[in-house]
PDB file of C-alpha atoms in Angstrom:
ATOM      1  CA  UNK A   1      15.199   6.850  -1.219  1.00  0.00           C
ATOM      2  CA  UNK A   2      16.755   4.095  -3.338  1.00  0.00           C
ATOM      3  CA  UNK A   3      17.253   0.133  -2.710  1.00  0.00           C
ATOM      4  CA  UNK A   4      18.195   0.748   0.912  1.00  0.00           C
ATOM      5  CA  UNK A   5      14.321   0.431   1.497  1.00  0.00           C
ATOM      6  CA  UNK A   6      13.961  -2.485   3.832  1.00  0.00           C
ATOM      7  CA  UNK A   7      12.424  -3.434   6.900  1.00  0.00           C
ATOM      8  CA  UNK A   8      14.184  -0.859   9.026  1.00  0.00           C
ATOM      9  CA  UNK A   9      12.606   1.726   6.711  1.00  0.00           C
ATOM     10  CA  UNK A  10       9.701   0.814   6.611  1.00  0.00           C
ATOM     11  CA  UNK A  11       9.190  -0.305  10.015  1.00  0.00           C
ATOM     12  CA  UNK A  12       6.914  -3.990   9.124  1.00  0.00           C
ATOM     13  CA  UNK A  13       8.021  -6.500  11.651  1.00  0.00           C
ATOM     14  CA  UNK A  14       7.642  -9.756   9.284  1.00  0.00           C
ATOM     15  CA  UNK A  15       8.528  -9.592   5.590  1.00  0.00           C
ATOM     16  CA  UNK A  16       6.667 -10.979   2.471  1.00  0.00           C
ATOM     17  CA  UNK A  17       7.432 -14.883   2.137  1.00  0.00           C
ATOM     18  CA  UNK A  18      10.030 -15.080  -0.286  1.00  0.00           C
ATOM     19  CA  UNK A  19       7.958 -17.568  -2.185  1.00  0.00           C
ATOM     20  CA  UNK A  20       5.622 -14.857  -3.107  1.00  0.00           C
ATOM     21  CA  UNK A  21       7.657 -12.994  -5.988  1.00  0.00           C
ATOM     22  CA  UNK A  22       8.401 -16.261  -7.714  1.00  0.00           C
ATOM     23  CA  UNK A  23       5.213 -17.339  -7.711  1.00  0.00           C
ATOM     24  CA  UNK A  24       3.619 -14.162  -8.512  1.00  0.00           C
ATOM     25  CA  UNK A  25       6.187 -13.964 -11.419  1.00  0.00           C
ATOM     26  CA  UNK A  26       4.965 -16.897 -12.666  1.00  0.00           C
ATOM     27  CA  UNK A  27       1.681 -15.231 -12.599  1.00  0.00           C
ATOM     28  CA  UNK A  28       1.927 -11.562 -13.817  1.00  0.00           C
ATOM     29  CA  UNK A  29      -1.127 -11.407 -15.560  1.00  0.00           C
ATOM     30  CA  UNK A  30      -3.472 -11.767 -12.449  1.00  0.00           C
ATOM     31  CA  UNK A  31      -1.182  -9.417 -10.127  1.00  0.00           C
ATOM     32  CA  UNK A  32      -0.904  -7.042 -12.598  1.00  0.00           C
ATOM     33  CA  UNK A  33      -4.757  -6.599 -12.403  1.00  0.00           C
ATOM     34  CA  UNK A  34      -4.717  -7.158  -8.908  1.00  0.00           C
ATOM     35  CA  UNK A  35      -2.193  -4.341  -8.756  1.00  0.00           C
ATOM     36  CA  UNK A  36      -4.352  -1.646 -11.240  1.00  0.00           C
ATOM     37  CA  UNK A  37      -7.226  -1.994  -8.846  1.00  0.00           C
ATOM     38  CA  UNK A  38      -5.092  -1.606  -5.337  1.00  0.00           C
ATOM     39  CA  UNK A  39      -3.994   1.624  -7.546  1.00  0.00           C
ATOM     40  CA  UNK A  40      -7.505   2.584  -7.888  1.00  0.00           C
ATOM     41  CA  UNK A  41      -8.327   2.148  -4.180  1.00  0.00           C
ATOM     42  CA  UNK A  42      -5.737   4.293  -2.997  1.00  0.00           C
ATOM     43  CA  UNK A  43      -6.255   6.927  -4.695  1.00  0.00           C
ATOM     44  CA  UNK A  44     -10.220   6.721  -3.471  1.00  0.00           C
ATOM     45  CA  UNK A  45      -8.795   6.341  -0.102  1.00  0.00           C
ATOM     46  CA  UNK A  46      -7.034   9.688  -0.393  1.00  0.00           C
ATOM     47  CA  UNK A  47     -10.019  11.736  -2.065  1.00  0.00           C
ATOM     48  CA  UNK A  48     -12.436   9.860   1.134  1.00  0.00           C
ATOM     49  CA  UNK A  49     -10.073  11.350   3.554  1.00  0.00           C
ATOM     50  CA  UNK A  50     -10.132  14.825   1.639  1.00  0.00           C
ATOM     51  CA  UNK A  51     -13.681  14.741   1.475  1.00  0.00           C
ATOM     52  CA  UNK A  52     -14.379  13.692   4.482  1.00  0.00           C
ATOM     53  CA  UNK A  53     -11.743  16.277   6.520  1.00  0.00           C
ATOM     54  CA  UNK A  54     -11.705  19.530   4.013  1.00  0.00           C
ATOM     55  CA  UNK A  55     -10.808  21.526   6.769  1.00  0.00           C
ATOM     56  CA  UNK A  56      -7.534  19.947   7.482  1.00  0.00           C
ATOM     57  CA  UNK A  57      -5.686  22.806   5.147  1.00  0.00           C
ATOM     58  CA  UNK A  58      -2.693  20.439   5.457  1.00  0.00           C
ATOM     59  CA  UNK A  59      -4.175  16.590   4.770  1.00  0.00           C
ATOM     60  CA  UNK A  60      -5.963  18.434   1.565  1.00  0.00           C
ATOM     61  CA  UNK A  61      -2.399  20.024   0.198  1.00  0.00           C
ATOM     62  CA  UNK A  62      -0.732  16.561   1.123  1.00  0.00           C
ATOM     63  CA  UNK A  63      -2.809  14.656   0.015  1.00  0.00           C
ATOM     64  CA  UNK A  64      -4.272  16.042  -3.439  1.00  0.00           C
ATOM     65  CA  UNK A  65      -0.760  15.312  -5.341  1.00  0.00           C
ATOM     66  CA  UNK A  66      -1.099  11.644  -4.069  1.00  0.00           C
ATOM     67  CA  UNK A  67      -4.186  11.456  -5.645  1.00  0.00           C
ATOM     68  CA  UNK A  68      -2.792  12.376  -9.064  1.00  0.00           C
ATOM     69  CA  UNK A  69       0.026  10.314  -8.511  1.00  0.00           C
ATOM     70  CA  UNK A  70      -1.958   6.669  -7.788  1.00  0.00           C
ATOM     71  CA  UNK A  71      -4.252   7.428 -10.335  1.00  0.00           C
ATOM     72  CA  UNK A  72      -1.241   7.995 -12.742  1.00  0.00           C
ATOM     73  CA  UNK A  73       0.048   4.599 -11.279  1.00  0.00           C
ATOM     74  CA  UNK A  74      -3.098   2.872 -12.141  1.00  0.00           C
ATOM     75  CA  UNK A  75      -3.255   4.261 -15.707  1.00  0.00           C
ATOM     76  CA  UNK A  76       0.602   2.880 -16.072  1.00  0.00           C
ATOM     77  CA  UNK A  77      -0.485  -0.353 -14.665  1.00  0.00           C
ATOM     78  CA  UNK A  78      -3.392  -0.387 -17.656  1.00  0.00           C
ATOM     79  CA  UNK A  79      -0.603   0.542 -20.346  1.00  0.00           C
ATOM     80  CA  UNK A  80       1.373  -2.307 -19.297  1.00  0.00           C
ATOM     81  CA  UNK A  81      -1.441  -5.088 -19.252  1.00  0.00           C
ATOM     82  CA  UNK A  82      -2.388  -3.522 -22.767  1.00  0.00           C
ATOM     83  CA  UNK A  83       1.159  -4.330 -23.679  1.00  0.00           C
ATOM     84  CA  UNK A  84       0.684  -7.976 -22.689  1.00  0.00           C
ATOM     85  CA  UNK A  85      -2.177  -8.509 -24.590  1.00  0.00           C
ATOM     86  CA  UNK A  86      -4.096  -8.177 -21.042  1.00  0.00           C
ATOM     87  CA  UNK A  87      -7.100  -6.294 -19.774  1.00  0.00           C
ATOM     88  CA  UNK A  88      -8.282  -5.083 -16.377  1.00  0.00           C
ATOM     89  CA  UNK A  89     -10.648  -8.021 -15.487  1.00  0.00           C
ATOM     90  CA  UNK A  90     -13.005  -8.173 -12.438  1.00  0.00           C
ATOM     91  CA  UNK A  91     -11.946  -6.947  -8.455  1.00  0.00           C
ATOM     92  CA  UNK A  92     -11.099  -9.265  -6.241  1.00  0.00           C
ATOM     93  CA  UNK A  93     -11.601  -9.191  -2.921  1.00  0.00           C
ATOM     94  CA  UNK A  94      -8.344  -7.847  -1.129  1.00  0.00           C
ATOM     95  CA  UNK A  95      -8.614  -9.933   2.265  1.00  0.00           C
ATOM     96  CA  UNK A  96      -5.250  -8.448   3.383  1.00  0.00           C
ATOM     97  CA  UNK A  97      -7.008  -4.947   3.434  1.00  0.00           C
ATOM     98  CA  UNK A  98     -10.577  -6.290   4.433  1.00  0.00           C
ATOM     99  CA  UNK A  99      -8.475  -7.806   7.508  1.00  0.00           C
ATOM    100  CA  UNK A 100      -6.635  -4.759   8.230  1.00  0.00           C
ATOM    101  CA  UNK A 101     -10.292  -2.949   8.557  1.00  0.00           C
ATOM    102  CA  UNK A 102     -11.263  -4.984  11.249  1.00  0.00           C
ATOM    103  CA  UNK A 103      -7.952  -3.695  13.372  1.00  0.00           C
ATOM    104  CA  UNK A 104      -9.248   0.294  13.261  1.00  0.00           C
ATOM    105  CA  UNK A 105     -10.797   1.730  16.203  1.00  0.00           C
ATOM    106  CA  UNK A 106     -14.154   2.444  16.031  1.00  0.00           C
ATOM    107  CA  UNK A 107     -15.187   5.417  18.483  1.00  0.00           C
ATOM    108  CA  UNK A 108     -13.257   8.106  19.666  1.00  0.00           C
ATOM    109  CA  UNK A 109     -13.257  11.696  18.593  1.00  0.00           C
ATOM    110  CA  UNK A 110     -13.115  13.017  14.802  1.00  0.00           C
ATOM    111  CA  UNK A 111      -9.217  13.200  15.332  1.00  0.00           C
ATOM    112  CA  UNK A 112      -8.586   9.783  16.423  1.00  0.00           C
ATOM    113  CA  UNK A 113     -10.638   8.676  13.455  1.00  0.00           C
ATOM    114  CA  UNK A 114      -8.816  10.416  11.063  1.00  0.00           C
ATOM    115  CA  UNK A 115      -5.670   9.075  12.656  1.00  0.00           C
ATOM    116  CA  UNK A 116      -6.713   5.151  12.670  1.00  0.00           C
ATOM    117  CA  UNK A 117      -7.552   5.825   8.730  1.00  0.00           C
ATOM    118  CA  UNK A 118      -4.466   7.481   8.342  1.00  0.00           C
ATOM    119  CA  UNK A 119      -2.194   4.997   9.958  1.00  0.00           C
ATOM    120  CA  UNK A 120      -4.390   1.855   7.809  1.00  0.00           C
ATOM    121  CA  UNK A 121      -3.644   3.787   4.686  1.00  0.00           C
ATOM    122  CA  UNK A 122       0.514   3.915   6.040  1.00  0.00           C
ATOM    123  CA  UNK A 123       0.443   0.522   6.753  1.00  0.00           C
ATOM    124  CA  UNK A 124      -0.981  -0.724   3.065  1.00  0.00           C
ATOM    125  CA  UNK A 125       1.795   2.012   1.203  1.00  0.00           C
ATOM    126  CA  UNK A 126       4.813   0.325   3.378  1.00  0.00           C
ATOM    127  CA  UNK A 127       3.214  -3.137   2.452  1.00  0.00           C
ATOM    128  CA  UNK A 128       2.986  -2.558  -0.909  1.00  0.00           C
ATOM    129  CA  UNK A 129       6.476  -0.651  -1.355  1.00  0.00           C
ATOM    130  CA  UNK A 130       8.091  -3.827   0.100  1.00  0.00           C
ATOM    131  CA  UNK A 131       5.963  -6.261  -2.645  1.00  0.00           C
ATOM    132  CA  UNK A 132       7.278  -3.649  -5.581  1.00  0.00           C
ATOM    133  CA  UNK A 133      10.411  -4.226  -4.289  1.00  0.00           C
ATOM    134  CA  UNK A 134      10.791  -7.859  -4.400  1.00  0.00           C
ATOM    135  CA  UNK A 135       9.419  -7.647  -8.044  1.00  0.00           C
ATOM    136  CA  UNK A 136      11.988  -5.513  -8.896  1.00  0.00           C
ATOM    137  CA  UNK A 137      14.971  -7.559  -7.674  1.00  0.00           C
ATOM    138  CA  UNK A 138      12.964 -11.260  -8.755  1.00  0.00           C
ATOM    139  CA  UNK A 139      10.723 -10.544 -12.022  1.00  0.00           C
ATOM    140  CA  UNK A 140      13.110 -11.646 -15.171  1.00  0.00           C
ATOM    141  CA  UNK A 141      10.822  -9.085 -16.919  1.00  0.00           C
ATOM    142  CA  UNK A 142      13.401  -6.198 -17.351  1.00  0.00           C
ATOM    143  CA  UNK A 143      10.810  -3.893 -18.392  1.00  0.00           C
ATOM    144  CA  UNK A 144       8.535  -4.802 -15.642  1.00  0.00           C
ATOM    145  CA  UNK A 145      11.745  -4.918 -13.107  1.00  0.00           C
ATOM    146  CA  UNK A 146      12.124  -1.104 -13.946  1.00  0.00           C
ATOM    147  CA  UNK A 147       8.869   0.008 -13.020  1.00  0.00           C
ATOM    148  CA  UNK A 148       8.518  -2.069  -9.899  1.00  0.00           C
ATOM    149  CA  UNK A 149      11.738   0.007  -8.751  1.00  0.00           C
ATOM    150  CA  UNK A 150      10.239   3.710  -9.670  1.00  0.00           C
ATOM    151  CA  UNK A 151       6.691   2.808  -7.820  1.00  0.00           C
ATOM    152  CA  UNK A 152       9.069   1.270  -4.931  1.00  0.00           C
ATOM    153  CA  UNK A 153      10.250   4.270  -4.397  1.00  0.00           C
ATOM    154  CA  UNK A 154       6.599   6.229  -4.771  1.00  0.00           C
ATOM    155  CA  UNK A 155       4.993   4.190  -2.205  1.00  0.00           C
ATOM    156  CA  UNK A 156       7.955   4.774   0.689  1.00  0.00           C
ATOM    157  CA  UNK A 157       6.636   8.646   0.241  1.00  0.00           C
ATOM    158  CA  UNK A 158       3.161   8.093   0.214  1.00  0.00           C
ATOM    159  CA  UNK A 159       3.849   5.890   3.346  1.00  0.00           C
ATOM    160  CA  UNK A 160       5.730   8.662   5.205  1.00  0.00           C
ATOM    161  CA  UNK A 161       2.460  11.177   4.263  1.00  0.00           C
ATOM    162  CA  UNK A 162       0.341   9.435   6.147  1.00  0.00           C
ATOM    163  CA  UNK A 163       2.015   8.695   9.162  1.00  0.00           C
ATOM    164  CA  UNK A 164       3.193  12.597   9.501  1.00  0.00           C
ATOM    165  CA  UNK A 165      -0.193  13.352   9.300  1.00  0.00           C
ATOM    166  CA  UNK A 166      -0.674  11.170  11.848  1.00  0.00           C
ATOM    167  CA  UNK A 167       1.687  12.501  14.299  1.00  0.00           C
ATOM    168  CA  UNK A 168       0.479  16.066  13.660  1.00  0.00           C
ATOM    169  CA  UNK A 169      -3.006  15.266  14.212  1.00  0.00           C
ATOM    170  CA  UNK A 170      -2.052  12.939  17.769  1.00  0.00           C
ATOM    171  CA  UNK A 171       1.654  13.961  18.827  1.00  0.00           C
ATOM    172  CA  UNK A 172       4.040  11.715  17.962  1.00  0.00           C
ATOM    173  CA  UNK A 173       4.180   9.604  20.953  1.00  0.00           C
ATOM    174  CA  UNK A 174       0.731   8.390  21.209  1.00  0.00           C
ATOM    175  CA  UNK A 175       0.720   7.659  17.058  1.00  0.00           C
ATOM    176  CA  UNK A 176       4.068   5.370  17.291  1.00  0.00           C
ATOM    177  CA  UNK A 177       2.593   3.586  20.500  1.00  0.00           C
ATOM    178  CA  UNK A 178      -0.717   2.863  18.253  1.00  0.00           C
ATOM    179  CA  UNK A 179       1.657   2.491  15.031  1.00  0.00           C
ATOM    180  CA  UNK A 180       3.643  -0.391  17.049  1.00  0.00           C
ATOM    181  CA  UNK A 181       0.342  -2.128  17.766  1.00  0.00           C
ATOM    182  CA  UNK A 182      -1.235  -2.133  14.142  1.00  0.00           C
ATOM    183  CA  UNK A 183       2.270  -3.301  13.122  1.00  0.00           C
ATOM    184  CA  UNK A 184       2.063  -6.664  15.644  1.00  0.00           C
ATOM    185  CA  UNK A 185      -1.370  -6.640  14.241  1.00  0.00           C
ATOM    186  CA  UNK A 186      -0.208  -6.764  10.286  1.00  0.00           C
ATOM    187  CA  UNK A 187       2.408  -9.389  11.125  1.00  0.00           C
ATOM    188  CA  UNK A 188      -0.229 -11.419  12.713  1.00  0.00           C
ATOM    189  CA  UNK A 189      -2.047 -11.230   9.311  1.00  0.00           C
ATOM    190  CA  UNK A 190       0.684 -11.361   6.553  1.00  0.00           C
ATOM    191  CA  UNK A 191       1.388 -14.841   8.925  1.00  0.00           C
ATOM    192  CA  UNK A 192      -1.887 -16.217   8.584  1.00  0.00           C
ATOM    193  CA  UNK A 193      -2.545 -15.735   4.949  1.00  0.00           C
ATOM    194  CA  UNK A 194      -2.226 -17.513   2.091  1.00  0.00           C
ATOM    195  CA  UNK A 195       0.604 -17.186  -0.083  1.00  0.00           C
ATOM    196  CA  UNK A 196      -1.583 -16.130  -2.939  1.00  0.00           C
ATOM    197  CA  UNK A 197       0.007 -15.997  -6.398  1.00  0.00           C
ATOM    198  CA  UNK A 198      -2.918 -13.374  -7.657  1.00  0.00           C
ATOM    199  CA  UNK A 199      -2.653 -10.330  -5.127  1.00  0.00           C
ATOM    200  CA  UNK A 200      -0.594  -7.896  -4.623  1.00  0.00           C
ATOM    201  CA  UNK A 201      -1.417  -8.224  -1.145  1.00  0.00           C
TER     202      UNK A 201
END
């Protein structure tokens, strides 16, 4: 996976506003804390999901490197707000994912929870992959460029975890129909939010 990530790859029908990376450029202190705590979130997401479905044999082998691997994330996000004379600051509310909640099924058997939470989970890593990568191609940072780029490339695998989980758990036609709807449903919300120049999301 290199810079070919795009829209086709990642399957979101409306990309980021192109204002967005300037602005948040402009304002790398606040989405660089933004960023340490969507870190910290997903890898919570991924030890709720292992705690919640130990015997899946295969979610709990997936999903246990990702852990390791956003918490690592969130630990280089620290280092470089340390570098910047920055620290972590207070959560903010992430209305992008509190928005996205609202969209999973509730009901339905243990299996087509676990599949709504793993699809929510796809649909935040293919978000944020295509954010990384239009801070890698805008921030003048070159430092900063860099390691947008390697966690670009991160989040396209964690993306493609989740939604073969998915399909193994519901077949793959009956996952892509619901994929297809929560994607309608994400464009419908990237459209209606504000271009906010302190969230990653």
């Amino acid at each position: 996976m290199n810079e070919s990530i795009d829209k086709s790859v990642l399957g979101l029908h409306l990309p980021t506003d192109p204002r967005w990376a300037n602005i948040a450029g402009m304002n790398i202190e606040d989405i660089l804390i933004d960023h340490a705590y969507c870190e910290q979130k997903a890898a919570s997401s991924c030890i709720s999901l292992i705690i919640n479905y130990p015997e899946k044999d295969d979610l709990v082998e997936m999903l246990t490197p990702v852990v390791s691997e956003e918490w690592s994330h969130f630990e280089m996000v620290i280092e470089q707000l340390k570098k910047r004379g920055y620290s972590l600051g207070k959560m903010r509310k992430d209305e992008y994912v509190a928005q996205l909640a609202k969209k999973v099924r509730k009901g339905g058997s243990r299996e087509d929870q676990l599949v709504e939470k793993l699809l929510m989970n796809a649909l935040i890593e293919a978000r944020s992959c295509e954010r990384f990568k239009m801070l890698h191609k805008n921030l003048e940072d070159e430092e900063l460029s860099e390691f947008y780029y390697q966690l670009m490339i991160s989040e396209a695998g964690h993306y493609k975890n989740f939604l073969s989980l998915a399909k193994k758990y519901l077949g793959e036609e009956k996952v892509m129909k619901r994929w297809e709807e929560l994607l309608k449903e994400e464009a419908e919300i990237i459209k209606n939010l504000d271009v906010r120049s302190d969230r990653m999301h």
